[in-house]
Coordinates of C-alpha atoms and ligand atoms in Angstrom, one line a residue:
M8 CA 110.1 -140.4 -147.6
K9 CA 113.6 -141.2 -149.0
Q10 CA 113.9 -141.9 -152.7
M11 CA 116.3 -144.5 -153.8
N12 CA 118.3 -144.6 -157.0
I13 CA 117.1 -141.4 -158.3
P14 CA 119.9 -139.4 -160.0
W15 CA 120.5 -136.1 -158.2
W16 CA 119.7 -134.1 -161.3
K17 CA 116.1 -135.3 -161.3
Q18 CA 115.5 -133.6 -157.9
A19 CA 117.7 -130.6 -158.3
V20 CA 117.3 -127.2 -159.8
I21 CA 120.0 -125.9 -162.1
Y22 CA 120.9 -122.3 -162.1
Q23 CA 122.4 -120.7 -165.2
V24 CA 125.1 -118.1 -164.7
Y25 CA 126.0 -115.9 -167.7
P26 CA 129.4 -115.0 -166.3
R27 CA 129.8 -111.8 -168.3
S28 CA 126.8 -110.3 -166.6
F29 CA 126.8 -111.9 -163.1
C30 CA 129.3 -110.2 -160.9
D31 CA 132.4 -108.2 -161.7
S32 CA 135.2 -108.5 -159.1
N33 CA 137.9 -106.2 -160.6
G34 CA 136.0 -103.2 -161.9
D35 CA 136.6 -103.8 -165.7
G36 CA 132.8 -104.0 -166.2
I37 CA 132.8 -107.7 -167.1
G38 CA 131.6 -110.4 -164.7
D39 CA 134.2 -113.0 -163.9
L40 CA 134.9 -116.2 -161.9
P41 CA 136.1 -114.5 -158.7
G42 CA 132.9 -112.6 -158.9
I43 CA 130.9 -115.8 -159.0
L44 CA 132.9 -117.1 -156.0
T45 CA 131.6 -114.2 -153.9
K46 CA 128.0 -115.1 -154.8
L47 CA 128.0 -118.8 -153.9
D48 CA 126.4 -118.2 -150.5
Y49 CA 123.6 -116.5 -152.3
L50 CA 123.1 -119.5 -154.6
Q51 CA 123.3 -121.9 -151.7
E52 CA 120.6 -119.9 -150.0
L53 CA 118.4 -120.3 -153.1
G54 CA 119.0 -124.0 -152.8
I55 CA 120.2 -124.9 -156.3
G56 CA 122.1 -128.2 -157.0
A57 CA 124.2 -127.0 -159.9
I58 CA 125.4 -124.0 -161.9
W59 CA 125.4 -124.1 -165.6
L60 CA 128.1 -121.8 -166.5
S61 CA 127.9 -120.2 -170.0
P62 CA 131.3 -120.5 -171.7
V63 CA 134.4 -119.0 -169.9
F64 CA 137.0 -120.6 -172.2
C65 CA 139.4 -118.5 -174.1
S66 CA 137.5 -116.7 -176.8
P67 CA 137.7 -113.5 -178.9
Q68 CA 134.1 -113.0 -177.6
D69 CA 132.5 -112.5 -181.0
D70 CA 129.5 -114.4 -179.7
N71 CA 130.2 -113.8 -176.0
G72 CA 132.3 -116.9 -175.5
Y73 CA 130.3 -119.3 -177.8
D74 CA 133.3 -118.9 -180.1
I75 CA 136.0 -120.8 -178.3
S76 CA 139.7 -120.4 -179.2
D77 CA 141.0 -122.8 -176.4
Y78 CA 138.8 -125.3 -174.8
Q79 CA 141.3 -126.1 -172.0
D80 CA 142.0 -122.7 -170.7
I81 CA 140.0 -119.8 -169.1
D82 CA 139.7 -116.5 -170.9
P83 CA 141.7 -113.9 -169.0
I84 CA 138.6 -111.6 -168.8
F85 CA 137.0 -114.3 -166.7
G86 CA 140.0 -115.4 -164.6
T87 CA 142.3 -118.4 -164.6
L88 CA 142.3 -122.2 -164.4
E89 CA 143.1 -121.8 -160.7
D90 CA 139.9 -119.7 -160.3
M91 CA 138.0 -122.4 -162.0
D92 CA 139.5 -125.0 -159.6
R93 CA 138.5 -122.8 -156.7
L94 CA 135.0 -122.4 -158.0
I95 CA 134.6 -126.2 -158.4
A96 CA 135.9 -126.7 -154.8
E97 CA 134.0 -123.9 -153.2
A98 CA 130.7 -124.7 -155.0
G99 CA 131.3 -128.4 -154.0
K100 CA 131.4 -127.5 -150.3
R101 CA 128.0 -126.0 -150.7
G102 CA 126.6 -129.0 -152.5
I103 CA 126.7 -127.2 -155.9
R104 CA 128.1 -128.8 -159.0
I105 CA 129.5 -127.0 -162.0
I106 CA 128.2 -127.7 -165.4
L107 CA 130.3 -126.4 -168.3
D108 CA 128.9 -125.2 -171.6
L109 CA 130.6 -127.2 -174.4
V110 CA 130.4 -125.6 -177.8
L111 CA 131.4 -128.5 -180.0
N112 CA 129.6 -127.6 -183.3
H113 CA 132.1 -124.9 -184.0
S114 CA 135.2 -123.3 -182.7
S115 CA 136.5 -119.7 -183.0
D116 CA 138.3 -118.9 -186.2
E117 CA 141.1 -117.9 -183.8
H118 CA 141.4 -121.4 -182.5
R119 CA 144.8 -123.0 -183.2
W120 CA 143.1 -125.7 -185.2
F121 CA 141.5 -123.2 -187.6
I122 CA 144.7 -121.1 -187.9
E123 CA 146.5 -124.3 -189.0
A124 CA 143.6 -125.5 -191.1
K125 CA 143.8 -122.3 -193.2
K126 CA 147.5 -122.8 -193.9
S127 CA 147.1 -125.4 -196.6
R128 CA 144.8 -128.1 -197.9
D129 CA 147.2 -130.8 -196.6
N130 CA 147.7 -129.4 -193.2
P131 CA 146.8 -132.0 -190.6
Y132 CA 144.1 -129.8 -189.2
H133 CA 142.5 -128.9 -192.5
D134 CA 140.0 -131.7 -192.2
Y135 CA 138.9 -130.5 -188.7
Y136 CA 136.7 -128.0 -190.6
I137 CA 134.3 -128.2 -193.5
W138 CA 135.7 -126.9 -196.8
R139 CA 134.4 -126.9 -200.3
D140 CA 136.2 -125.7 -203.5
G141 CA 134.8 -122.7 -205.3
D142 CA 135.5 -119.6 -207.2
G143 CA 135.0 -116.9 -204.6
V144 CA 131.9 -115.6 -206.4
T145 CA 129.2 -118.3 -206.0
P146 CA 129.1 -120.2 -202.7
P147 CA 128.7 -124.0 -202.8
N148 CA 125.0 -123.6 -202.1
E149 CA 122.3 -121.3 -200.7
L150 CA 122.6 -122.2 -197.0
K151 CA 122.3 -119.3 -194.7
S152 CA 124.0 -118.7 -191.4
G153 CA 121.8 -118.5 -188.3
F154 CA 123.2 -115.0 -187.7
G155 CA 122.4 -113.7 -191.2
G156 CA 124.3 -113.9 -194.5
A157 CA 125.7 -116.9 -196.3
A158 CA 126.8 -120.0 -194.4
W159 CA 130.0 -120.2 -196.5
E160 CA 133.0 -117.9 -196.2
W161 CA 135.6 -117.6 -198.9
V162 CA 139.3 -118.1 -198.1
P163 CA 141.2 -116.9 -201.1
E164 CA 144.6 -118.3 -200.1
L165 CA 143.1 -121.8 -200.3
G166 CA 140.6 -121.3 -203.1
Q167 CA 138.0 -122.8 -200.7
Y168 CA 135.0 -121.9 -198.7
Y169 CA 134.5 -123.0 -195.1
F170 CA 131.1 -123.7 -193.6
H171 CA 129.8 -121.7 -190.6
Q172 CA 126.2 -122.1 -189.3
F173 CA 126.7 -119.1 -187.0
S174 CA 129.0 -116.1 -187.4
V175 CA 132.0 -116.1 -189.8
K176 CA 134.1 -116.2 -186.7
Q177 CA 132.5 -119.6 -185.7
P178 CA 133.6 -122.1 -188.3
D179 CA 131.8 -125.5 -188.0
L180 CA 133.9 -128.4 -186.8
N181 CA 134.0 -131.4 -189.1
W182 CA 132.3 -134.1 -187.0
D183 CA 132.8 -136.6 -189.8
N184 CA 136.5 -136.6 -188.9
P185 CA 137.1 -139.3 -186.3
K186 CA 140.4 -137.6 -185.2
L187 CA 138.5 -134.4 -184.4
R188 CA 135.9 -136.3 -182.4
A189 CA 138.6 -138.1 -180.4
E190 CA 140.3 -134.8 -179.7
L191 CA 137.0 -133.4 -178.3
Y192 CA 136.4 -136.4 -176.2
R193 CA 139.9 -136.1 -174.7
M194 CA 139.2 -132.5 -173.8
I195 CA 135.9 -133.4 -172.1
N196 CA 137.5 -136.1 -170.0
W197 CA 140.2 -133.6 -169.0
W198 CA 137.5 -131.4 -167.6
A199 CA 135.6 -134.2 -165.9
D200 CA 138.9 -135.3 -164.3
R201 CA 139.2 -131.8 -162.9
G202 CA 135.9 -132.2 -161.0
I203 CA 133.4 -130.8 -163.4
G204 CA 129.9 -132.2 -162.6
G205 CA 128.4 -132.1 -166.0
F206 CA 128.1 -130.6 -169.4
R207 CA 125.6 -128.6 -171.5
L208 CA 126.0 -129.4 -175.2
D209 CA 125.5 -126.3 -177.3
V210 CA 123.3 -126.8 -180.4
V211 CA 123.8 -130.6 -180.1
D212 CA 121.3 -131.2 -182.9
H213 CA 123.8 -129.6 -185.3
L214 CA 126.6 -132.0 -184.7
G215 CA 125.3 -134.3 -187.4
K216 CA 125.0 -132.4 -190.7
D217 CA 125.2 -132.8 -194.4
P218 CA 125.7 -129.3 -195.9
D219 CA 126.0 -130.6 -199.5
H220 CA 122.4 -131.7 -199.3
G221 CA 121.3 -128.6 -197.4
I222 CA 121.1 -130.4 -194.1
M223 CA 122.3 -128.3 -191.2
K224 CA 121.2 -130.6 -188.4
C225 CA 119.8 -134.0 -187.4
A226 CA 121.5 -135.8 -190.2
P227 CA 121.5 -139.6 -189.8
T228 CA 125.0 -139.4 -188.3
L229 CA 123.8 -137.3 -185.3
H230 CA 122.6 -139.9 -182.8
P231 CA 125.5 -142.3 -183.6
Y232 CA 127.9 -139.4 -182.8
V233 CA 126.1 -138.5 -179.6
R234 CA 126.2 -142.2 -178.5
E235 CA 129.9 -142.4 -179.3
M236 CA 130.6 -139.2 -177.3
S237 CA 128.6 -140.6 -174.4
R238 CA 130.5 -143.8 -174.4
A239 CA 133.8 -142.0 -174.6
A240 CA 133.2 -139.2 -172.1
F241 CA 129.9 -139.2 -170.2
Q242 CA 129.8 -142.6 -168.4
R243 CA 130.8 -141.4 -165.0
P244 CA 128.7 -141.7 -161.9
G245 CA 126.7 -138.6 -161.2
L246 CA 127.7 -136.8 -164.3
V247 CA 124.9 -134.8 -165.9
T248 CA 124.6 -133.9 -169.5
V249 CA 122.0 -131.7 -171.2
G250 CA 121.6 -131.2 -174.9
E251 CA 120.4 -127.9 -176.3
A252 CA 118.2 -128.9 -179.2
W253 CA 116.0 -126.3 -180.9
S254 CA 114.7 -128.8 -183.4
A255 CA 113.9 -131.7 -181.0
D256 CA 110.4 -133.1 -181.1
V257 CA 109.2 -135.7 -178.5
E258 CA 110.4 -138.6 -180.5
G259 CA 113.8 -137.1 -181.0
A260 CA 114.0 -136.2 -177.3
K261 CA 113.4 -139.8 -176.4
L262 CA 116.7 -140.7 -178.2
Y263 CA 118.7 -137.9 -176.7
S264 CA 117.5 -138.6 -173.2
N265 CA 117.0 -142.4 -173.4
P266 CA 116.7 -143.7 -169.8
D267 CA 119.2 -146.4 -170.7
G268 CA 121.8 -143.6 -170.5
S269 CA 123.2 -144.2 -174.0
E270 CA 123.1 -140.5 -175.0
L271 CA 122.5 -137.6 -172.6
S272 CA 120.7 -137.1 -169.2
M273 CA 118.2 -134.7 -170.6
V274 CA 117.1 -132.6 -173.5
F275 CA 116.7 -128.8 -173.5
Q276 CA 114.1 -128.2 -176.2
F277 CA 112.2 -125.1 -177.2
E278 CA 108.8 -125.9 -178.6
H279 CA 107.1 -123.7 -176.1
M280 CA 109.5 -120.9 -176.9
K281 CA 108.4 -120.9 -180.6
I282 CA 104.8 -120.1 -179.6
D283 CA 105.1 -116.4 -180.5
Q284 CA 106.9 -116.9 -183.8
I285 CA 105.5 -117.2 -187.3
P286 CA 106.4 -120.8 -188.3
G287 CA 109.2 -121.0 -190.8
K288 CA 110.2 -117.4 -190.2
E289 CA 112.7 -115.8 -187.9
K290 CA 112.2 -115.3 -184.2
W291 CA 111.7 -111.6 -184.8
D292 CA 108.6 -112.3 -186.9
M293 CA 106.0 -112.6 -184.2
V294 CA 102.4 -113.7 -183.7
P295 CA 100.3 -113.3 -180.6
I296 CA 100.6 -116.2 -178.1
D297 CA 97.9 -118.9 -178.6
F298 CA 97.4 -119.8 -174.9
V299 CA 95.5 -123.0 -175.5
E300 CA 98.2 -124.2 -177.9
L301 CA 100.9 -123.4 -175.3
K302 CA 99.1 -125.7 -172.8
K303 CA 98.9 -128.4 -175.4
I304 CA 102.7 -128.2 -176.0
F305 CA 103.4 -128.6 -172.3
T306 CA 101.0 -131.5 -172.1
R307 CA 102.5 -133.2 -175.2
W308 CA 106.0 -133.1 -173.6
Q309 CA 104.9 -134.0 -170.1
K310 CA 103.0 -137.1 -171.3
G311 CA 105.3 -137.9 -174.1
L312 CA 108.5 -138.2 -172.1
Y313 CA 106.9 -139.8 -169.0
G314 CA 109.1 -142.9 -168.3
Q315 CA 110.8 -142.6 -171.7
G316 CA 113.0 -139.6 -171.4
W317 CA 113.8 -136.5 -169.4
N318 CA 113.1 -132.9 -170.1
S319 CA 114.4 -129.5 -169.0
L320 CA 111.9 -127.0 -167.7
F321 CA 112.6 -123.4 -168.4
W322 CA 111.2 -120.0 -169.3
E323 CA 114.5 -118.2 -169.7
N324 CA 118.1 -118.5 -170.7
H325 CA 120.8 -116.2 -172.1
D326 CA 119.2 -116.4 -175.6
L327 CA 115.6 -115.5 -174.6
P328 CA 113.9 -112.4 -173.4
R329 CA 112.8 -112.2 -169.7
S330 CA 109.8 -114.4 -169.1
V331 CA 107.8 -111.9 -167.0
S332 CA 108.0 -109.4 -169.9
R333 CA 107.2 -112.0 -172.5
F334 CA 104.5 -114.2 -170.9
A335 CA 103.2 -112.2 -168.0
D336 CA 103.2 -108.7 -166.7
D337 CA 106.3 -106.7 -166.0
G338 CA 104.2 -103.8 -164.7
I339 CA 101.8 -103.7 -161.7
Y340 CA 101.5 -107.5 -161.4
R341 CA 105.2 -108.2 -161.9
I342 CA 105.7 -110.0 -158.6
E343 CA 102.5 -112.0 -158.7
S344 CA 103.0 -112.9 -162.3
A345 CA 106.6 -113.8 -161.9
K346 CA 105.6 -116.2 -159.1
M347 CA 102.8 -117.6 -161.2
L348 CA 105.2 -118.5 -164.0
A349 CA 107.6 -120.1 -161.5
I350 CA 104.8 -122.2 -159.8
L351 CA 103.4 -123.3 -163.1
L352 CA 106.7 -124.5 -164.4
H353 CA 108.2 -126.0 -161.2
G354 CA 105.2 -128.1 -160.6
M355 CA 105.9 -130.2 -163.8
Q356 CA 108.1 -133.2 -164.4
G357 CA 111.7 -132.5 -165.5
T358 CA 114.7 -130.6 -164.3
P359 CA 113.9 -126.9 -163.7
Y360 CA 116.4 -124.3 -164.8
V361 CA 116.5 -120.8 -163.3
Y362 CA 118.4 -118.2 -165.3
Q363 CA 120.2 -115.5 -163.3
G364 CA 117.8 -112.8 -162.3
E365 CA 114.7 -114.8 -163.1
E366 CA 114.5 -115.6 -159.4
L367 CA 114.1 -111.8 -158.8
G368 CA 111.6 -111.2 -161.5
M369 CA 114.0 -109.2 -163.6
T370 CA 112.5 -107.7 -166.8
N371 CA 113.3 -106.8 -170.3
Y372 CA 114.9 -103.4 -171.0
D373 CA 113.8 -100.8 -173.5
F374 CA 116.9 -101.0 -175.6
R375 CA 117.9 -98.4 -178.3
A376 CA 119.7 -100.2 -181.1
E377 CA 122.9 -98.4 -180.3
E378 CA 122.9 -99.9 -176.8
C379 CA 122.8 -103.4 -178.0
R380 CA 125.9 -105.6 -178.1
D381 CA 124.6 -109.0 -179.2
I382 CA 125.9 -110.1 -182.6
E383 CA 122.5 -111.6 -183.4
I384 CA 120.7 -108.3 -182.8
L385 CA 123.3 -106.3 -184.7
N386 CA 123.0 -108.5 -187.7
M387 CA 119.2 -108.4 -187.6
V388 CA 119.3 -104.6 -187.4
R389 CA 121.6 -104.4 -190.4
E390 CA 119.5 -106.8 -192.5
R391 CA 116.1 -105.5 -191.6
R392 CA 117.2 -101.9 -192.3
A393 CA 118.4 -102.9 -195.7
Q394 CA 115.1 -104.6 -196.3
G395 CA 113.3 -101.4 -195.5
Y396 CA 111.8 -102.2 -192.1
S397 CA 110.9 -99.2 -190.0
E398 CA 113.0 -98.1 -187.0
E399 CA 109.9 -98.6 -184.8
W400 CA 109.5 -102.2 -186.0
I401 CA 113.2 -102.9 -185.3
R402 CA 113.2 -101.4 -181.9
D403 CA 110.0 -103.3 -181.0
A404 CA 111.6 -106.6 -182.2
I405 CA 114.7 -106.0 -180.0
R406 CA 112.6 -105.0 -177.0
R407 CA 110.5 -108.1 -177.3
K408 CA 113.0 -110.7 -178.5
G409 CA 116.5 -109.4 -178.3
R410 CA 119.0 -111.6 -176.4
D411 CA 120.5 -108.6 -174.7
N412 CA 117.3 -108.4 -172.6
A413 CA 118.7 -111.5 -170.7
R414 CA 122.2 -110.1 -170.6
T415 CA 121.8 -106.9 -168.7
P416 CA 123.8 -107.1 -165.5
M417 CA 122.5 -109.0 -162.5
Q418 CA 120.7 -106.7 -160.1
W419 CA 122.3 -107.3 -156.7
S420 CA 121.5 -104.1 -154.8
T421 CA 120.7 -100.4 -155.0
A422 CA 124.4 -99.5 -155.2
P423 CA 125.6 -97.9 -158.4
N424 CA 125.3 -100.3 -161.4
A425 CA 123.1 -102.5 -159.3
G426 CA 126.2 -103.6 -157.4
F427 CA 127.3 -105.5 -160.5
T428 CA 130.5 -103.6 -161.0
T429 CA 132.4 -100.6 -159.7
G430 CA 133.4 -99.8 -163.3
E431 CA 131.6 -99.2 -166.5
P432 CA 129.4 -102.2 -167.2
W433 CA 129.9 -103.8 -170.6
L434 CA 126.1 -103.7 -171.2
V435 CA 123.6 -101.2 -169.9
V436 CA 122.2 -101.9 -166.4
N437 CA 118.4 -101.9 -166.3
P438 CA 117.5 -98.8 -164.3
N439 CA 114.7 -100.7 -162.5
Y440 CA 117.4 -102.2 -160.2
R441 CA 116.4 -99.7 -157.6
E442 CA 113.2 -101.7 -157.1
I443 CA 114.3 -105.1 -158.4
N444 CA 117.4 -106.4 -156.7
A445 CA 118.6 -109.3 -154.7
E446 CA 119.5 -107.4 -151.5
D447 CA 115.9 -106.3 -151.1
Q448 CA 114.4 -109.8 -151.8
I449 CA 116.6 -112.1 -149.8
G450 CA 115.3 -111.2 -146.4
R451 CA 111.6 -111.1 -147.3
D452 CA 109.3 -114.0 -147.4
D453 CA 106.9 -112.3 -149.9
S454 CA 109.6 -111.9 -152.6
V455 CA 109.9 -113.6 -156.0
F456 CA 113.2 -115.0 -154.6
A457 CA 111.4 -116.6 -151.7
C458 CA 108.9 -118.2 -154.0
Y459 CA 111.8 -119.8 -156.0
R460 CA 113.5 -120.9 -152.9
T461 CA 110.4 -122.6 -151.7
L462 CA 109.9 -124.3 -155.1
I463 CA 113.5 -125.6 -155.1
R464 CA 113.0 -127.0 -151.6
L465 CA 109.7 -128.6 -152.5
R466 CA 111.3 -130.5 -155.4
K467 CA 113.8 -132.1 -153.0
E468 CA 111.1 -133.0 -150.5
L469 CA 108.1 -134.1 -152.6
P470 CA 108.7 -137.2 -154.7
V471 CA 105.4 -136.5 -156.6
L472 CA 107.2 -133.5 -158.3
T473 CA 109.9 -135.8 -159.6
N474 CA 107.8 -139.0 -160.4
G475 CA 104.2 -138.1 -160.5
T476 CA 102.0 -138.5 -163.7
Y477 CA 100.8 -135.4 -165.4
E478 CA 97.1 -134.8 -166.1
P479 CA 96.1 -131.6 -167.8
L480 CA 92.8 -130.0 -166.6
L481 CA 90.6 -127.4 -168.2
E482 CA 92.5 -127.9 -171.5
E483 CA 90.3 -125.6 -173.5
N484 CA 90.0 -122.9 -170.9
R485 CA 91.3 -119.7 -172.4
Q486 CA 92.6 -118.2 -169.1
L487 CA 93.5 -120.9 -166.7
F488 CA 96.5 -123.3 -166.8
A489 CA 95.8 -126.2 -164.5
Y490 CA 97.1 -129.7 -164.0
R491 CA 97.4 -132.6 -161.6
R492 CA 100.3 -134.7 -160.7
D493 CA 100.0 -138.1 -159.0
D494 CA 102.5 -140.6 -157.8
G495 CA 100.1 -143.0 -156.0
E496 CA 101.1 -141.5 -152.6
H497 CA 100.4 -137.9 -153.1
R498 CA 98.4 -135.7 -155.4
L499 CA 99.4 -132.2 -156.4
L500 CA 97.1 -129.7 -158.0
V501 CA 98.4 -126.6 -159.7
V502 CA 95.9 -123.9 -160.8
C503 CA 97.2 -120.7 -162.5
N504 CA 95.4 -117.7 -163.8
F505 CA 97.8 -116.8 -166.7
F506 CA 96.2 -113.4 -167.3
G507 CA 95.6 -110.0 -165.7
E508 CA 91.8 -110.3 -165.1
A509 CA 90.2 -112.0 -162.2
V510 CA 88.3 -115.2 -163.1
P511 CA 86.0 -117.7 -161.4
D512 CA 87.9 -120.8 -160.4
P513 CA 86.0 -123.9 -161.7
L514 CA 88.2 -126.2 -159.5
T515 CA 87.3 -124.8 -156.1
E516 CA 85.4 -128.0 -155.1
E517 CA 88.4 -130.1 -156.1
E518 CA 90.8 -127.9 -154.1
K519 CA 88.9 -128.5 -150.9
G520 CA 90.9 -130.8 -148.6
G521 CA 94.2 -129.9 -150.2
R522 CA 96.9 -128.1 -148.3
L523 CA 98.0 -124.9 -150.0
L524 CA 101.8 -125.3 -150.4
L525 CA 102.4 -122.1 -152.3
S526 CA 100.6 -119.2 -153.9
S527 CA 101.6 -116.2 -156.0
Y528 CA 99.8 -114.0 -153.5
N529 CA 100.8 -113.5 -149.9
A530 CA 97.3 -113.7 -148.4
P531 CA 94.1 -115.4 -149.3
G532 CA 91.6 -113.3 -151.3
D533 CA 88.1 -112.5 -150.1
D534 CA 86.5 -115.1 -152.3
P535 CA 88.4 -118.4 -152.8
A536 CA 86.2 -119.2 -155.7
I537 CA 87.8 -116.3 -157.6
L538 CA 91.4 -116.4 -159.0
R539 CA 92.9 -113.0 -158.9
P540 CA 95.1 -111.6 -161.7
Y541 CA 98.0 -114.0 -162.1
E542 CA 97.0 -116.0 -159.1
A543 CA 98.6 -119.4 -158.9
R544 CA 98.0 -122.1 -156.3
M545 CA 99.9 -125.3 -155.6
L546 CA 98.0 -127.7 -153.4
L547 CA 99.0 -131.1 -152.0
F548 CA 96.6 -133.9 -151.2
Ligands
GLC627 C1 123.5 -121.6 -178.8 C2 123.8 -120.6 -177.7 C3 123.9 -119.3 -178.3 C4 124.9 -119.2 -179.3 C5 124.7 -120.3 -180.4 C6 125.9 -120.5 -181.2 O1 122.2 -121.5 -179.2 O2 122.9 -120.8 -176.6 O3 124.1 -118.3 -177.3 O4 124.9 -118.0 -180.0 O5 124.4 -121.6 -179.8 O6 127.0 -121.1 -180.4
CA628 CA1 135.9 -108.5 -164.4

């Protein structure tokens, strides 16, 4: 059945590439655009509709490119503008669009604007950033940076502090300045004219802020700014926009992703990702996962946005640990449990995202603190050591939550360094690449890769995945995650054993008559009334 008037991004799966760790073409140990070009056939085989490219703009790489010093050029470590044009064209030939990562909350302190802004208070660029007078001893207020320490940095030459929500090398841009906003919109249009298919908006909820009143995000100015940006730069046919919003609740998400198109195409929110964190504390301060609560969160979003917004579906990105290590089993049931997580998520409504290596079931790595490169980890280690935390506590925190878990090089093959580079990789390669790698998985129909490929295909084929209602089942069950989708034409049933013990399946009667589309196991078990460890079933009626 053909679907009319459904935007492509409601039926496509978006694949995130973290360029630094994807594929290195020239042996300097850092992935690059020519490297990505050599892997487009692989991505086409997987079936994805777009690549979300983490930032490749010029950057001193203080936060791996999330500190941009020139929004309209490519950093030489990643390649050139010509490489980017080639990537757009070659991906386009394979039906893949390129989504750029726009970091508009802050720039690098090495951006021309900031260098100018620092020269004097009456420099035309001064007001592109957020400054407050002071004495160099006491910052304007108590606000803390997301990466540790104060959010204010003293500039003695000016007798002023500048505001930075992330590292000192990431000064916040002053969105209250209309000139700055217009300049950013011009830049976005310049990229769209070049053939870019969409944009991911980094920390979009932080664009509206009021630091004098302690407000870092979601100030009343936020949605007016997003709407203005949308009018100025996003109203092009087929363009997709996704807003990263850690703070979004369902009501806020309805604004960001209003079906009238006045803001963004979809929201990328993290409520399910906060499930193992002590509320109000940092991500490192963990609590065991409350599984019933996790299900409730998904249900709230699935029902809440139905017909009123559009969500992203994800378990992983470059800021999160590997899902199979965090939510499932990266040991003996790695393959089954990685597939279970995939089936569970890809059966829902929204646009699914696959983070590089997730489609192989890549795992966390047992980092020593010295092996880490991420600024967030390094700052945490410094702070927690100073606060007297034990080395074991710190190492455990990194192992479970550190962002570098997602950033170890992509595991392509059994060649040295997993085939990622012929040189010295910028970050340690997970030694398990000998068992977990793309080369091994592409040709097999029992691989995690094959499961993702099937799910991506099903999303294009089955309208119920895009449009169906969502009905949670067995909501209080402490081991099973089950739900039903229904679009009036078809019914879909997803039943997942989220844990490592076999369990009776209370839905066996209901499953009769359904066609098994996909399972996390390759062959049926002896007793269909039992769900094996991490067994997932997707059935169509
Ligand atoms: C976003 C990015 C993260 C970055 C931060 C600051 O959360 O995903 O990687 O460190 O913004 O730009
Ligand atoms: Ca390189």
